[in-house]
PDB file of C-alpha atoms in Angstrom:
ATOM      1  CA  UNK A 896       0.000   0.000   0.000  1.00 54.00           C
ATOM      2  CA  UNK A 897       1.693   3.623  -1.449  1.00 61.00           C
ATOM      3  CA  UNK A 898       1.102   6.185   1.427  1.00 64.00           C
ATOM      4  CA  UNK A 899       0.169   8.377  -1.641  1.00 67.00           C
ATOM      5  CA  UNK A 900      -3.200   6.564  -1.563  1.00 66.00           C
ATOM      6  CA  UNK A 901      -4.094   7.242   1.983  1.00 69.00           C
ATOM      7  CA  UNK A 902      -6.497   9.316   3.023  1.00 72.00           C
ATOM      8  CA  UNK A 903      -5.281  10.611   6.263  1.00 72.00           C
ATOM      9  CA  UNK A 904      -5.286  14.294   6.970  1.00 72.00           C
ATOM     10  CA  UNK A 905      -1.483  15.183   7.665  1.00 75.00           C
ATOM     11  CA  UNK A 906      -1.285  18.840   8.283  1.00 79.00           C
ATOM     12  CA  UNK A 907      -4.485  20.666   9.722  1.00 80.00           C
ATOM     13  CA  UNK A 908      -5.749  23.923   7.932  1.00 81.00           C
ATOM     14  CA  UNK A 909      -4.978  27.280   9.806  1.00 84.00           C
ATOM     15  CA  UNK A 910      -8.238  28.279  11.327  1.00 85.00           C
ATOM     16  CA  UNK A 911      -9.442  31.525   9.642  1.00 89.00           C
ATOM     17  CA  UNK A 912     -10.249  34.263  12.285  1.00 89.00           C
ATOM     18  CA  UNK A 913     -13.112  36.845  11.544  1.00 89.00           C
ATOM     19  CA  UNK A 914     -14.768  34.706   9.169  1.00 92.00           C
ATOM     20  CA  UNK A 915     -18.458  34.468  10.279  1.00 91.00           C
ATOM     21  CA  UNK A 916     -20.404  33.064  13.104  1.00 89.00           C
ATOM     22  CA  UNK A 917     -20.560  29.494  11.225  1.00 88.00           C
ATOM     23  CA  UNK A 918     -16.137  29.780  11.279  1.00 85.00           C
ATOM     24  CA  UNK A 919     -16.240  28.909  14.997  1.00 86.00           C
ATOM     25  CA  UNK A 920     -13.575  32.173  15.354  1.00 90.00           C
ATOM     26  CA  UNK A 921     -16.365  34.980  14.076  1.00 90.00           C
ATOM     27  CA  UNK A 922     -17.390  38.433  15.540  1.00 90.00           C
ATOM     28  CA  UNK A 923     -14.376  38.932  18.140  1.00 90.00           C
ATOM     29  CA  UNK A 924     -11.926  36.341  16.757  1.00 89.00           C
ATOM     30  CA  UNK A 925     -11.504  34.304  20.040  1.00 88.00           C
ATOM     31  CA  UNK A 926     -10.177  37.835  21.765  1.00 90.00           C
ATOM     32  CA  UNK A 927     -13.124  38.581  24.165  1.00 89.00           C
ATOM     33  CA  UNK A 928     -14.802  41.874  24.022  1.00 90.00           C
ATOM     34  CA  UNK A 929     -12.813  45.124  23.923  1.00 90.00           C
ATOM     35  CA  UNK A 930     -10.097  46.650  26.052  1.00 88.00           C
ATOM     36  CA  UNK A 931      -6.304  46.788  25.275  1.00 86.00           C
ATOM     37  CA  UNK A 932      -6.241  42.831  24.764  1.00 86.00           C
ATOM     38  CA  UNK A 933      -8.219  42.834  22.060  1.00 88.00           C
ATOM     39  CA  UNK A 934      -6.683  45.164  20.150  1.00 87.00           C
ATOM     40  CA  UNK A 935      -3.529  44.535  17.487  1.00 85.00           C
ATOM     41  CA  UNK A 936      -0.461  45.902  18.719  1.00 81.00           C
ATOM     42  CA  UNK A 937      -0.801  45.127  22.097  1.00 81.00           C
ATOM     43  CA  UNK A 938       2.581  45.704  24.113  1.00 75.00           C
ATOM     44  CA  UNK A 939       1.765  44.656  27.793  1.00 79.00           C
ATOM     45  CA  UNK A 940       4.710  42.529  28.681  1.00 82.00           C
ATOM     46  CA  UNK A 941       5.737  43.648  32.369  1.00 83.00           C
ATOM     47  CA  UNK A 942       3.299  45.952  33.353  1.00 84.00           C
ATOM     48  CA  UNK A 943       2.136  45.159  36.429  1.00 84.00           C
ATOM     49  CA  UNK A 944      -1.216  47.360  36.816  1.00 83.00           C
ATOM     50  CA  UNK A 945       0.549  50.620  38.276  1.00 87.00           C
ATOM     51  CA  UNK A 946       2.632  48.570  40.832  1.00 91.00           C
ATOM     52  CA  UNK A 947       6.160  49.206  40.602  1.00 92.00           C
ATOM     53  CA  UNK A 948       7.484  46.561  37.901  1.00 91.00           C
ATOM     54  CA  UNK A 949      10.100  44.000  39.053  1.00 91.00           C
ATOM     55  CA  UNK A 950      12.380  45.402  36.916  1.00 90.00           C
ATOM     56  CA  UNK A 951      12.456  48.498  38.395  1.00 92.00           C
ATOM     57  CA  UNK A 952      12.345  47.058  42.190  1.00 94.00           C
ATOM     58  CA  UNK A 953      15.881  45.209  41.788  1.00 93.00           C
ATOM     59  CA  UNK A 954      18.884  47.236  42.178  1.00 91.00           C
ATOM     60  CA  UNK A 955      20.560  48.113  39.186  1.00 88.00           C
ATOM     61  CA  UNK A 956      23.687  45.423  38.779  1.00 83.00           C
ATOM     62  CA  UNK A 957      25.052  45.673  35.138  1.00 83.00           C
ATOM     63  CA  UNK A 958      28.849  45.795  34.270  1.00 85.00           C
ATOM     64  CA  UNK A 959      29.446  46.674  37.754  1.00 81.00           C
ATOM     65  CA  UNK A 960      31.295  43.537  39.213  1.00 80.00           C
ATOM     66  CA  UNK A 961      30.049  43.167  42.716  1.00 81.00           C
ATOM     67  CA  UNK A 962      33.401  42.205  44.283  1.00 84.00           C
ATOM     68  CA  UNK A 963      35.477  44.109  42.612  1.00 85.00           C
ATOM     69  CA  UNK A 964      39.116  44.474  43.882  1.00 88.00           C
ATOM     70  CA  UNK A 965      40.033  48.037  44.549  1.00 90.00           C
ATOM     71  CA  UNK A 966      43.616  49.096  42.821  1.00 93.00           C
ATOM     72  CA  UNK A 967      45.623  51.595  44.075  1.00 94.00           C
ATOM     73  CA  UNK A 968      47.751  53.354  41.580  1.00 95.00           C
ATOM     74  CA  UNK A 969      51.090  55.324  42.865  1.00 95.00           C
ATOM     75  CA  UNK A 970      53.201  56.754  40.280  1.00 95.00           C
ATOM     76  CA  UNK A 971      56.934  57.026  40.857  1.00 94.00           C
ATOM     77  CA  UNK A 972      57.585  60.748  41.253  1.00 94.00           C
ATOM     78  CA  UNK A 973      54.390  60.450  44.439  1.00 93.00           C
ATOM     79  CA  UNK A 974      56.757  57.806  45.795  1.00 92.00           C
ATOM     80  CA  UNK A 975      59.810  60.083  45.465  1.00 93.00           C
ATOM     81  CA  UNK A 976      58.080  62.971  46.806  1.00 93.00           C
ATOM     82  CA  UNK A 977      57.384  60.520  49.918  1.00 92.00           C
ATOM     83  CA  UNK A 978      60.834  59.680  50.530  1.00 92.00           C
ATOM     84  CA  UNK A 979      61.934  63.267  50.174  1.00 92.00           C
ATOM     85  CA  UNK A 980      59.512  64.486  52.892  1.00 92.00           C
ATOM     86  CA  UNK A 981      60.584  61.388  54.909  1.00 90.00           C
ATOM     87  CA  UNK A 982      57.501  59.344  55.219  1.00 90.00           C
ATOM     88  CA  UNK A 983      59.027  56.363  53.628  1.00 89.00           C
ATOM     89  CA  UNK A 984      62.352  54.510  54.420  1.00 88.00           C
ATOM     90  CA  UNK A 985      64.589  53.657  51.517  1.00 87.00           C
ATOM     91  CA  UNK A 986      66.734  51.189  54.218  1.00 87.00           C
ATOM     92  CA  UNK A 987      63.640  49.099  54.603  1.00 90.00           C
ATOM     93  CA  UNK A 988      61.101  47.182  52.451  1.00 92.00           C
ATOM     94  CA  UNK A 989      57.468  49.156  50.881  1.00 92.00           C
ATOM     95  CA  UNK A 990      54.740  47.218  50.761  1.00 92.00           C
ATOM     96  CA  UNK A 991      51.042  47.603  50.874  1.00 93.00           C
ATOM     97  CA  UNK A 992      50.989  47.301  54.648  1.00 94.00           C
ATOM     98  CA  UNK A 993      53.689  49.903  55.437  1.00 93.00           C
ATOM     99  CA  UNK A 994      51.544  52.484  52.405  1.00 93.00           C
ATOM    100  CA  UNK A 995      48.593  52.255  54.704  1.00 94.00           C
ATOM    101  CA  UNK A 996      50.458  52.917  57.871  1.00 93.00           C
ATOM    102  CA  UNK A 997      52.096  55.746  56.801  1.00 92.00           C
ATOM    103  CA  UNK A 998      48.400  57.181  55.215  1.00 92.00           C
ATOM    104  CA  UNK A 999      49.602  56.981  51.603  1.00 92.00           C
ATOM    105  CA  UNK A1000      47.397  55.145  50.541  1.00 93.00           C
ATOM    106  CA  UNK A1001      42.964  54.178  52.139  1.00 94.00           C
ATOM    107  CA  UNK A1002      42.564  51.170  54.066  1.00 93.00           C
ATOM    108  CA  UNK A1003      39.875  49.860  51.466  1.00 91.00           C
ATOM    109  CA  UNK A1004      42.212  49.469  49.153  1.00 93.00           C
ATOM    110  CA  UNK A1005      43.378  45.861  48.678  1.00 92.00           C
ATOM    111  CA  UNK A1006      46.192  45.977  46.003  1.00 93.00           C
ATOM    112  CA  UNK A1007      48.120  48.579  44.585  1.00 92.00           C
ATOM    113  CA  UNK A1008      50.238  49.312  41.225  1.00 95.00           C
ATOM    114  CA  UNK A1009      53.304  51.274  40.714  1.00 95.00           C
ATOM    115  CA  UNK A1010      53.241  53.667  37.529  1.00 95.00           C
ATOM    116  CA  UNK A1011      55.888  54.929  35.516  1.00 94.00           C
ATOM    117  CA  UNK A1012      54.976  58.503  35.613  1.00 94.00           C
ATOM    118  CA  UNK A1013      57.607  60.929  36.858  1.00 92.00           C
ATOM    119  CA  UNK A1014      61.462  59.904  38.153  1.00 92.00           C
ATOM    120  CA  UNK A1015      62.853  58.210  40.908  1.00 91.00           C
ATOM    121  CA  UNK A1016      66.094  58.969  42.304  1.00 92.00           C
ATOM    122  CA  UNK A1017      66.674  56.711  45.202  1.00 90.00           C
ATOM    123  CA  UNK A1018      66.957  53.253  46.018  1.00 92.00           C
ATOM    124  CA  UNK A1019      63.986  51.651  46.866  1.00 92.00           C
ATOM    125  CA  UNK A1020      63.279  47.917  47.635  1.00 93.00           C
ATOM    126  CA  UNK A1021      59.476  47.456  46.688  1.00 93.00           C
ATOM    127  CA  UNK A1022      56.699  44.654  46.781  1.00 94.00           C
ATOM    128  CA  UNK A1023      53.872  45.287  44.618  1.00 95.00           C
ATOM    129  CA  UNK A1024      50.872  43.232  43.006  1.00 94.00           C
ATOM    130  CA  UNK A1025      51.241  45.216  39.778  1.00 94.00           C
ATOM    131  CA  UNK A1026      53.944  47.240  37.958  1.00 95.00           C
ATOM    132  CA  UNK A1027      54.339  49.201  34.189  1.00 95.00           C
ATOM    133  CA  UNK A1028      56.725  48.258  32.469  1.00 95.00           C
ATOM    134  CA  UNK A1029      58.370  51.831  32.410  1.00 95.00           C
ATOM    135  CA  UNK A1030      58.123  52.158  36.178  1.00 94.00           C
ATOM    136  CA  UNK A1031      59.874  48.481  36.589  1.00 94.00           C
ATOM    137  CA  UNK A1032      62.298  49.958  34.081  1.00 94.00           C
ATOM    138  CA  UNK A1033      63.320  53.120  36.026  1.00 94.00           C
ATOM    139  CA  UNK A1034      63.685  51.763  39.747  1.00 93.00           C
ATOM    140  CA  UNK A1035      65.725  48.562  38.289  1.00 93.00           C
ATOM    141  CA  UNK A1036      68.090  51.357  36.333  1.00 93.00           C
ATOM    142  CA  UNK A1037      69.151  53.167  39.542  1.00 92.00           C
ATOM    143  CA  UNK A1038      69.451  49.701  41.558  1.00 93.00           C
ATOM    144  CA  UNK A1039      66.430  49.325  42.962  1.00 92.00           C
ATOM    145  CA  UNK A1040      64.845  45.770  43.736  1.00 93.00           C
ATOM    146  CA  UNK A1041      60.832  45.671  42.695  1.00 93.00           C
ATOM    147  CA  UNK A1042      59.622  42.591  43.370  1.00 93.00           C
ATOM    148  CA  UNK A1043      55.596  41.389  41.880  1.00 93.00           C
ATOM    149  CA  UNK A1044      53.979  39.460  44.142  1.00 88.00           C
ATOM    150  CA  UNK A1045      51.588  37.063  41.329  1.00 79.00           C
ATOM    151  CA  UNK A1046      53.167  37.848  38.221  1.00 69.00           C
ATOM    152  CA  UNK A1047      50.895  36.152  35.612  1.00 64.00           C
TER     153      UNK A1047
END
C-alpha cells in the first residue's frame, strides 16, 4: 500500500479568524470583548497594573562587578616625593601594609600598582601586586629591587 493513496489528513488547515459566526472564530476572533487585549499591537509585557514593575524594584547590577578588587595606583615621582619628605624609608622594604600605615594610601584598598609617571632617584626595595613596564624599568636602572607578588 503507497502512502500516496491514503487518506489521512497530515497537516491541519490554519483556522481563519473573523470569518463568520458558522467559522467557529467569528465576531471577536476568540479575543473577548474590547479593552487593550483585544486590540492589534498590544505591548503589555511587564506591566504590572501601576505597581512598581520588578524590573524596576531590583537594584541596578550591570557591568558593575560586585566584588570588585580596589587598585591603588602610585606613580613614581608620588613615591619620590614621599621619601623626600621622609615618610618612607629607603633602608627598609614598601609594601602595601607599610603604604597604609604611613596614610599613603585608604585602608579599602586591597592591592596597589606602581606607575611609571615621573622619576625616581633613590633606592627603593618594593613589593607590589602590579607594575608598568616603564616604572619596573626606572627603579631597576638606579638599583632598585621591585619585586611582583603574582606575576601572571
Amino acid at each position: 500500500m503507497s502512502l500516496l493513496n491514503v487518506n489521512v489528513k497530515i497537516k491541519d488547515k490554519k483556522k481563519r479568524l473573523g470569518r463568520g459566526i458558522g467559522s467557529g472564530k467569528g465576531k471577536t476572533s476568540g479575543r473577548g470583548v474590547k479593552g487593550q487585549k483585544s486590540r492589534s499591537g498590544v505591548a503589555i509585557k511587564s506591566f504590572e497594573g501601576g505597581q512598581m514593575p520588578l524590573y524596576r524594584r531590583l537594584p541596578k547590577r550591570g557591568f558593575n562587578p560586585v566584588n570588585k578588587e580596589k587598585i591603588a595606583k602610585i606613580n613614581l615621582e608620588k613615591l619620590q616625593m614621599f621619601v623626600d619628605n621622609n615618610k618612607l624609608d629607603v633602608g627598609s622594604k614598601i609594601d602595601l601594609e607599610i603604604l597604609k600605615k604611613n596614610k599613603i594610601i585608604k585602608k579599602s584598598y586591597s592591592k596597589f600598582k606602581i606607575l611609571g609617571s615621573g622619576n625616581i632617584t633613590s633606592k627603593i626595595n618594593i613589593e607590589a601586586d602590579y607594575s608598568s613596564i616603564s616604572a619596573k624599568d626606572k627603579i631597576e636602572k638606579i638599583g632598585g629591587v621591585i619585586k611582583i607578588k603574582n606575576p601572571k
